[in-house]
Amino acid sequence: MAGSWNRTGRVSNIDYKAGTYEITYFDRGQSVTRKINAMSNGEYMMPEVGQIVSVSHNSNGTAAAISAGTPWNKTNVPVEGYKGLFRKEYANTKGQAYERYDANTGVYTQFIDKRTGRICNGEIYDEAKSSATFAANKQIQMMSREASASMQAKTSAGIVAGEDISLEAGKNIILDAAGGMSTAVGGETEEQYKDKVKRKLEKGLESAVEGGEVKLTLNGVEIVISEEGDVTITAPKKIDVIAKEIDLTADSGVIKGLVLA
């Protein structure tokens, strides 16, 4: 058996740290090789004990050899196979973790059973000439530890939540719309301010509420507009009305304590 020769055998012992394993040849009286090197090419994927592998011996006997890896056979059948398909398994259990590319459709797929992670000391840049979709059954989080985070769109951008939407800022929250801005609230609305509130309008302010009572309370002053249209103003101390001219018109009623200077 001078020169190089090829054989197939079963893996009997593995040294995971060194990347070597022993092979048992049952057709040679169950002889066991010395630990031989697995083919690497910069990739690490060790077989399982009992799997059949192809071995290339470089000299007589079983001393010097290298394993080319596990071949396809009746006990090791591809999960799928057709012209134009590239598929790489990342686990000994087929379908647990893999990547595949179909040259017929141009679709690349990566599947991991638990978690996919990328760690980059520089910049990560992903670009799609068409649409891009991020979907998750649980939480989606975007975070910038040292700088800002932004979302931009040429046309419209929408945020839809089945329950709550929360906006929180260490300093300012700015809402700027070149056109109109509409807010629709189906339930109770509450605003809390720790400092002064300023609302500056270049034109008029119009508010419309259909049905129900409207109540506004500021600094102990309460303004109530009933569903029938009655207006009640209640102040804990006094109300000063200062104007060059005051017109009061009513079909009926009594003004109590009215003093005209």
PDB file of N, CA and C in Angstrom, residues 146-198:
ATOM      1  N   GLU A 146     -24.109  56.386  23.092  1.00  0.00           N
ATOM      2  CA  GLU A 146     -23.306  57.594  23.174  1.00  0.00           C
ATOM      3  C   GLU A 146     -23.772  58.719  22.251  1.00  0.00           C
ATOM      4  N   ALA A 147     -24.628  58.455  21.307  1.00  0.00           N
ATOM      5  CA  ALA A 147     -25.030  59.497  20.349  1.00  0.00           C
ATOM      6  C   ALA A 147     -26.536  59.440  20.134  1.00  0.00           C
ATOM      7  N   SER A 148     -26.997  60.012  19.040  1.00  0.00           N
ATOM      8  CA  SER A 148     -28.425  60.121  18.768  1.00  0.00           C
ATOM      9  C   SER A 148     -28.918  58.934  17.947  1.00  0.00           C
ATOM     10  N   ALA A 149     -30.238  58.799  17.880  1.00  0.00           N
ATOM     11  CA  ALA A 149     -30.895  57.785  17.052  1.00  0.00           C
ATOM     12  C   ALA A 149     -31.987  58.472  16.257  1.00  0.00           C
ATOM     13  N   SER A 150     -32.103  58.142  14.985  1.00  0.00           N
ATOM     14  CA  SER A 150     -33.074  58.829  14.140  1.00  0.00           C
ATOM     15  C   SER A 150     -33.763  57.848  13.203  1.00  0.00           C
ATOM     16  N   MET A 151     -34.972  58.227  12.800  1.00  0.00           N
ATOM     17  CA  MET A 151     -35.729  57.494  11.797  1.00  0.00           C
ATOM     18  C   MET A 151     -36.245  58.507  10.790  1.00  0.00           C
ATOM     19  N   GLN A 152     -35.933  58.312   9.525  1.00  0.00           N
ATOM     20  CA  GLN A 152     -36.311  59.263   8.498  1.00  0.00           C
ATOM     21  C   GLN A 152     -37.069  58.547   7.388  1.00  0.00           C
ATOM     22  N   ALA A 153     -37.991  59.275   6.774  1.00  0.00           N
ATOM     23  CA  ALA A 153     -38.764  58.727   5.660  1.00  0.00           C
ATOM     24  C   ALA A 153     -39.042  59.831   4.654  1.00  0.00           C
ATOM     25  N   LYS A 154     -38.999  59.503   3.360  1.00  0.00           N
ATOM     26  CA  LYS A 154     -39.252  60.497   2.322  1.00  0.00           C
ATOM     27  C   LYS A 154     -40.718  60.898   2.300  1.00  0.00           C
ATOM     28  N   THR A 155     -41.615  59.956   2.561  1.00  0.00           N
ATOM     29  CA  THR A 155     -43.048  60.271   2.554  1.00  0.00           C
ATOM     30  C   THR A 155     -43.590  60.202   3.984  1.00  0.00           C
ATOM     31  N   SER A 156     -44.252  59.152   4.344  1.00  0.00           N
ATOM     32  CA  SER A 156     -44.876  59.072   5.671  1.00  0.00           C
ATOM     33  C   SER A 156     -44.147  58.072   6.558  1.00  0.00           C
ATOM     34  N   ALA A 157     -44.307  58.245   7.880  1.00  0.00           N
ATOM     35  CA  ALA A 157     -43.761  57.327   8.874  1.00  0.00           C
ATOM     36  C   ALA A 157     -44.829  57.091   9.926  1.00  0.00           C
ATOM     37  N   GLY A 158     -45.022  55.865  10.290  1.00  0.00           N
ATOM     38  CA  GLY A 158     -46.089  55.551  11.239  1.00  0.00           C
ATOM     39  C   GLY A 158     -45.592  54.702  12.389  1.00  0.00           C
ATOM     40  N   ILE A 159     -46.164  54.950  13.560  1.00  0.00           N
ATOM     41  CA  ILE A 159     -45.915  54.133  14.746  1.00  0.00           C
ATOM     42  C   ILE A 159     -47.270  53.654  15.247  1.00  0.00           C
ATOM     43  N   VAL A 160     -47.465  52.357  15.257  1.00  0.00           N
ATOM     44  CA  VAL A 160     -48.738  51.777  15.668  1.00  0.00           C
ATOM     45  C   VAL A 160     -48.476  50.819  16.827  1.00  0.00           C
ATOM     46  N   ALA A 161     -49.209  50.990  17.914  1.00  0.00           N
ATOM     47  CA  ALA A 161     -49.055  50.125  19.082  1.00  0.00           C
ATOM     48  C   ALA A 161     -50.415  49.614  19.512  1.00  0.00           C
ATOM     49  N   GLY A 162     -50.468  48.338  19.897  1.00  0.00           N
ATOM     50  CA  GLY A 162     -51.726  47.766  20.374  1.00  0.00           C
ATOM     51  C   GLY A 162     -52.150  48.325  21.711  1.00  0.00           C
ATOM     52  N   GLU A 163     -51.176  48.839  22.500  1.00  0.00           N
ATOM     53  CA  GLU A 163     -51.507  49.416  23.795  1.00  0.00           C
ATOM     54  C   GLU A 163     -50.900  50.812  23.926  1.00  0.00           C
ATOM     55  N   ASP A 164     -49.771  50.958  24.598  1.00  0.00           N
ATOM     56  CA  ASP A 164     -49.241  52.276  24.937  1.00  0.00           C
ATOM     57  C   ASP A 164     -48.121  52.709  23.991  1.00  0.00           C
ATOM     58  N   ILE A 165     -47.997  54.031  23.830  1.00  0.00           N
ATOM     59  CA  ILE A 165     -46.852  54.660  23.175  1.00  0.00           C
ATOM     60  C   ILE A 165     -46.270  55.650  24.171  1.00  0.00           C
ATOM     61  N   SER A 166     -44.996  55.527  24.462  1.00  0.00           N
ATOM     62  CA  SER A 166     -44.349  56.371  25.458  1.00  0.00           C
ATOM     63  C   SER A 166     -43.224  57.158  24.806  1.00  0.00           C
ATOM     64  N   LEU A 167     -43.200  58.479  25.060  1.00  0.00           N
ATOM     65  CA  LEU A 167     -42.128  59.350  24.606  1.00  0.00           C
ATOM     66  C   LEU A 167     -41.485  59.973  25.840  1.00  0.00           C
ATOM     67  N   GLU A 168     -40.181  59.797  26.006  1.00  0.00           N
ATOM     68  CA  GLU A 168     -39.490  60.322  27.179  1.00  0.00           C
ATOM     69  C   GLU A 168     -38.168  60.940  26.743  1.00  0.00           C
ATOM     70  N   ALA A 169     -37.903  62.151  27.229  1.00  0.00           N
ATOM     71  CA  ALA A 169     -36.671  62.844  26.871  1.00  0.00           C
ATOM     72  C   ALA A 169     -36.064  63.487  28.100  1.00  0.00           C
ATOM     73  N   GLY A 170     -34.709  63.495  28.166  1.00  0.00           N
ATOM     74  CA  GLY A 170     -34.029  64.149  29.271  1.00  0.00           C
ATOM     75  C   GLY A 170     -34.154  65.653  29.209  1.00  0.00           C
ATOM     76  N   LYS A 171     -34.373  66.203  28.006  1.00  0.00           N
ATOM     77  CA  LYS A 171     -34.555  67.647  27.855  1.00  0.00           C
ATOM     78  C   LYS A 171     -35.860  67.939  27.129  1.00  0.00           C
ATOM     79  N   ASN A 172     -35.809  68.161  25.833  1.00  0.00           N
ATOM     80  CA  ASN A 172     -36.975  68.657  25.107  1.00  0.00           C
ATOM     81  C   ASN A 172     -37.562  67.598  24.178  1.00  0.00           C
ATOM     82  N   ILE A 173     -38.864  67.689  23.976  1.00  0.00           N
ATOM     83  CA  ILE A 173     -39.574  66.935  22.944  1.00  0.00           C
ATOM     84  C   ILE A 173     -40.164  67.958  21.986  1.00  0.00           C
ATOM     85  N   ILE A 174     -39.788  67.885  20.726  1.00  0.00           N
ATOM     86  CA  ILE A 174     -40.212  68.863  19.731  1.00  0.00           C
ATOM     87  C   ILE A 174     -41.051  68.164  18.669  1.00  0.00           C
ATOM     88  N   LEU A 175     -42.251  68.672  18.449  1.00  0.00           N
ATOM     89  CA  LEU A 175     -43.116  68.201  17.376  1.00  0.00           C
ATOM     90  C   LEU A 175     -43.264  69.333  16.373  1.00  0.00           C
ATOM     91  N   ASP A 176     -42.823  69.110  15.147  1.00  0.00           N
ATOM     92  CA  ASP A 176     -42.825  70.165  14.133  1.00  0.00           C
ATOM     93  C   ASP A 176     -43.497  69.636  12.877  1.00  0.00           C
ATOM     94  N   ALA A 177     -44.574  70.270  12.479  1.00  0.00           N
ATOM     95  CA  ALA A 177     -45.307  69.849  11.285  1.00  0.00           C
ATOM     96  C   ALA A 177     -45.489  71.042  10.366  1.00  0.00           C
ATOM     97  N   ALA A 178     -45.091  70.900   9.103  1.00  0.00           N
ATOM     98  CA  ALA A 178     -45.256  71.983   8.137  1.00  0.00           C
ATOM     99  C   ALA A 178     -46.725  72.200   7.792  1.00  0.00           C
ATOM    100  N   GLY A 179     -47.508  71.141   7.879  1.00  0.00           N
ATOM    101  CA  GLY A 179     -48.935  71.255   7.618  1.00  0.00           C
ATOM    102  C   GLY A 179     -49.729  71.205   8.899  1.00  0.00           C
ATOM    103  N   GLY A 180     -50.841  70.527   8.887  1.00  0.00           N
ATOM    104  CA  GLY A 180     -51.687  70.426  10.074  1.00  0.00           C
ATOM    105  C   GLY A 180     -51.259  69.289  10.966  1.00  0.00           C
ATOM    106  N   MET A 181     -51.816  69.278  12.164  1.00  0.00           N
ATOM    107  CA  MET A 181     -51.560  68.206  13.118  1.00  0.00           C
ATOM    108  C   MET A 181     -52.868  67.838  13.778  1.00  0.00           C
ATOM    109  N   SER A 182     -53.177  66.543  13.767  1.00  0.00           N
ATOM    110  CA  SER A 182     -54.445  66.069  14.301  1.00  0.00           C
ATOM    111  C   SER A 182     -54.194  65.062  15.401  1.00  0.00           C
ATOM    112  N   THR A 183     -54.955  65.182  16.488  1.00  0.00           N
ATOM    113  CA  THR A 183     -54.855  64.254  17.611  1.00  0.00           C
ATOM    114  C   THR A 183     -56.255  63.752  17.941  1.00  0.00           C
ATOM    115  N   ALA A 184     -56.418  62.440  17.936  1.00  0.00           N
ATOM    116  CA  ALA A 184     -57.714  61.851  18.263  1.00  0.00           C
ATOM    117  C   ALA A 184     -57.539  60.967  19.488  1.00  0.00           C
ATOM    118  N   VAL A 185     -58.312  61.237  20.521  1.00  0.00           N
ATOM    119  CA  VAL A 185     -58.219  60.499  21.773  1.00  0.00           C
ATOM    120  C   VAL A 185     -59.577  59.896  22.083  1.00  0.00           C
ATOM    121  N   GLY A 186     -59.594  58.576  22.303  1.00  0.00           N
ATOM    122  CA  GLY A 186     -60.863  57.914  22.567  1.00  0.00           C
ATOM    123  C   GLY A 186     -61.251  57.913  24.028  1.00  0.00           C
ATOM    124  N   GLY A 187     -60.265  58.056  24.931  1.00  0.00           N
ATOM    125  CA  GLY A 187     -60.560  58.018  26.357  1.00  0.00           C
ATOM    126  C   GLY A 187     -60.132  59.284  27.061  1.00  0.00           C
ATOM    127  N   GLU A 188     -59.736  59.151  28.308  1.00  0.00           N
ATOM    128  CA  GLU A 188     -59.366  60.301  29.122  1.00  0.00           C
ATOM    129  C   GLU A 188     -57.976  60.793  28.742  1.00  0.00           C
ATOM    130  N   THR A 189     -57.815  62.126  28.721  1.00  0.00           N
ATOM    131  CA  THR A 189     -56.532  62.749  28.405  1.00  0.00           C
ATOM    132  C   THR A 189     -56.041  63.526  29.611  1.00  0.00           C
ATOM    133  N   GLU A 190     -54.794  63.289  29.994  1.00  0.00           N
ATOM    134  CA  GLU A 190     -54.218  63.951  31.149  1.00  0.00           C
ATOM    135  C   GLU A 190     -52.856  64.512  30.787  1.00  0.00           C
ATOM    136  N   GLU A 191     -52.636  65.784  31.112  1.00  0.00           N
ATOM    137  CA  GLU A 191     -51.351  66.428  30.885  1.00  0.00           C
ATOM    138  C   GLU A 191     -50.782  66.899  32.222  1.00  0.00           C
ATOM    139  N   GLN A 192     -49.508  66.611  32.455  1.00  0.00           N
ATOM    140  CA  GLN A 192     -48.839  67.026  33.682  1.00  0.00           C
ATOM    141  C   GLN A 192     -47.601  67.831  33.309  1.00  0.00           C
ATOM    142  N   TYR A 193     -47.477  69.015  33.936  1.00  0.00           N
ATOM    143  CA  TYR A 193     -46.357  69.899  33.648  1.00  0.00           C
ATOM    144  C   TYR A 193     -45.666  70.281  34.954  1.00  0.00           C
ATOM    145  N   LYS A 194     -44.341  70.186  34.966  1.00  0.00           N
ATOM    146  CA  LYS A 194     -43.566  70.572  36.137  1.00  0.00           C
ATOM    147  C   LYS A 194     -43.143  72.030  36.072  1.00  0.00           C
ATOM    148  N   ASP A 195     -43.244  72.643  34.915  1.00  0.00           N
ATOM    149  CA  ASP A 195     -42.818  74.025  34.746  1.00  0.00           C
ATOM    150  C   ASP A 195     -43.893  74.780  33.982  1.00  0.00           C
ATOM    151  N   LYS A 196     -43.576  76.011  33.572  1.00  0.00           N
ATOM    152  CA  LYS A 196     -44.542  76.826  32.843  1.00  0.00           C
ATOM    153  C   LYS A 196     -44.835  76.220  31.469  1.00  0.00           C
ATOM    154  N   VAL A 197     -46.039  76.483  30.985  1.00  0.00           N
ATOM    155  CA  VAL A 197     -46.462  75.985  29.682  1.00  0.00           C
ATOM    156  C   VAL A 197     -46.786  77.178  28.797  1.00  0.00           C
ATOM    157  N   LYS A 198     -46.194  77.196  27.624  1.00  0.00           N
ATOM    158  CA  LYS A 198     -46.467  78.251  26.653  1.00  0.00           C
ATOM    159  C   LYS A 198     -46.979  77.628  25.364  1.00  0.00           C
TER     160      LYS A 198
END
